[in-house]
């Protein structure tokens, strides 16, 4: 899954009690449709369910953003492209 696919993933909120009652169906939907769920407790967001592919992509992005050398290389490449 690439970054563009992540940006177009559907997102929905779901109560913790509903997750508890429907976890298999929710996981199946997350895996097959890239839907992301924000789990709420008493109406407040407390957790997120997303596919493992999306999770890996987010972690990789965070690792790149926290790597000063990688960010310097990206900035240099952008500067070269923009002339």
mmCIF file of C-alpha atoms in Angstrom:
data_model
loop_
_atom_site.group_PDB
_atom_site.id
_atom_site.type_symbol
_atom_site.label_atom_id
_atom_site.label_comp_id
_atom_site.label_asym_id
_atom_site.label_seq_id
_atom_site.Cartn_x
_atom_site.Cartn_y
_atom_site.Cartn_z
ATOM 1 C CA UNK A 1 0.000 0.000 0.000
ATOM 2 C CA UNK A 2 1.421 3.394 -0.903
ATOM 3 C CA UNK A 3 0.954 6.809 0.702
ATOM 4 C CA UNK A 4 -1.805 7.827 -1.731
ATOM 5 C CA UNK A 5 -3.840 4.774 -0.793
ATOM 6 C CA UNK A 6 -3.427 5.623 2.883
ATOM 7 C CA UNK A 7 -4.813 9.104 2.340
ATOM 8 C CA UNK A 8 -7.932 7.747 0.682
ATOM 9 C CA UNK A 9 -8.716 5.120 3.306
ATOM 10 C CA UNK A 10 -12.187 5.428 4.763
ATOM 11 C CA UNK A 11 -12.498 6.285 8.422
ATOM 12 C CA UNK A 12 -15.314 5.571 10.840
ATOM 13 C CA UNK A 13 -15.949 5.887 14.554
ATOM 14 C CA UNK A 14 -17.209 2.926 16.512
ATOM 15 C CA UNK A 15 -18.076 2.442 20.177
ATOM 16 C CA UNK A 16 -15.969 0.053 22.210
ATOM 17 C CA UNK A 17 -19.047 -2.030 23.028
ATOM 18 C CA UNK A 18 -19.731 -2.476 19.307
ATOM 19 C CA UNK A 19 -16.116 -3.504 18.714
ATOM 20 C CA UNK A 20 -16.386 -6.077 21.478
ATOM 21 C CA UNK A 21 -19.513 -7.564 19.887
ATOM 22 C CA UNK A 22 -18.273 -7.472 16.261
ATOM 23 C CA UNK A 23 -14.476 -7.722 16.325
ATOM 24 C CA UNK A 24 -14.161 -10.420 13.634
ATOM 25 C CA UNK A 25 -16.327 -8.533 11.126
ATOM 26 C CA UNK A 26 -14.522 -5.279 11.892
ATOM 27 C CA UNK A 27 -11.091 -6.850 11.376
ATOM 28 C CA UNK A 28 -12.267 -8.470 8.132
ATOM 29 C CA UNK A 29 -13.469 -5.074 6.881
ATOM 30 C CA UNK A 30 -10.252 -3.315 7.887
ATOM 31 C CA UNK A 31 -8.163 -5.903 6.054
ATOM 32 C CA UNK A 32 -10.254 -6.023 2.872
ATOM 33 C CA UNK A 33 -11.322 -2.377 2.474
ATOM 34 C CA UNK A 34 -8.618 -0.358 4.263
ATOM 35 C CA UNK A 35 -11.273 1.197 6.483
ATOM 36 C CA UNK A 36 -9.828 2.703 9.649
ATOM 37 C CA UNK A 37 -11.854 2.729 12.854
ATOM 38 C CA UNK A 38 -11.546 5.169 15.719
ATOM 39 C CA UNK A 39 -12.743 3.376 18.820
ATOM 40 C CA UNK A 40 -14.639 5.526 21.293
ATOM 41 C CA UNK A 41 -15.390 5.045 24.971
ATOM 42 C CA UNK A 42 -18.055 7.294 26.446
ATOM 43 C CA UNK A 43 -17.963 9.263 23.172
ATOM 44 C CA UNK A 44 -14.233 10.027 23.342
ATOM 45 C CA UNK A 45 -11.618 8.537 20.980
ATOM 46 C CA UNK A 46 -9.367 6.054 22.783
ATOM 47 C CA UNK A 47 -7.808 3.816 20.112
ATOM 48 C CA UNK A 48 -7.595 3.105 16.388
ATOM 49 C CA UNK A 49 -7.934 -0.074 14.345
ATOM 50 C CA UNK A 50 -6.096 -0.056 11.031
ATOM 51 C CA UNK A 51 -4.603 -2.676 8.771
ATOM 52 C CA UNK A 52 -1.105 -3.940 9.457
ATOM 53 C CA UNK A 53 0.025 -2.590 6.057
ATOM 54 C CA UNK A 54 -1.156 0.895 7.001
ATOM 55 C CA UNK A 55 0.526 0.605 10.393
ATOM 56 C CA UNK A 56 3.834 -0.437 8.778
ATOM 57 C CA UNK A 57 3.607 2.470 6.349
ATOM 58 C CA UNK A 58 2.999 4.949 9.176
ATOM 59 C CA UNK A 59 5.941 3.596 11.176
ATOM 60 C CA UNK A 60 8.206 3.784 8.118
ATOM 61 C CA UNK A 61 7.123 7.375 7.477
ATOM 62 C CA UNK A 62 7.777 8.334 11.103
ATOM 63 C CA UNK A 63 11.210 6.695 10.946
ATOM 64 C CA UNK A 64 12.105 8.678 7.822
ATOM 65 C CA UNK A 65 10.819 11.930 9.318
ATOM 66 C CA UNK A 66 12.901 11.377 12.461
ATOM 67 C CA UNK A 67 16.074 10.548 10.483
ATOM 68 C CA UNK A 68 17.989 13.814 10.046
ATOM 69 C CA UNK A 69 20.192 12.414 7.266
ATOM 70 C CA UNK A 70 17.209 11.131 5.298
ATOM 71 C CA UNK A 71 15.397 14.447 5.682
ATOM 72 C CA UNK A 72 18.505 16.363 4.568
ATOM 73 C CA UNK A 73 18.729 14.155 1.466
ATOM 74 C CA UNK A 74 15.040 14.744 0.703
ATOM 75 C CA UNK A 75 15.444 18.506 1.107
ATOM 76 C CA UNK A 76 18.513 18.502 -1.161
ATOM 77 C CA UNK A 77 16.658 16.508 -3.818
ATOM 78 C CA UNK A 78 13.692 18.891 -3.636
ATOM 79 C CA UNK A 79 16.018 21.883 -3.984
ATOM 80 C CA UNK A 80 17.620 20.332 -7.074
ATOM 81 C CA UNK A 81 14.219 19.649 -8.620
ATOM 82 C CA UNK A 82 13.019 23.186 -7.944
ATOM 83 C CA UNK A 83 16.190 24.620 -9.447
#
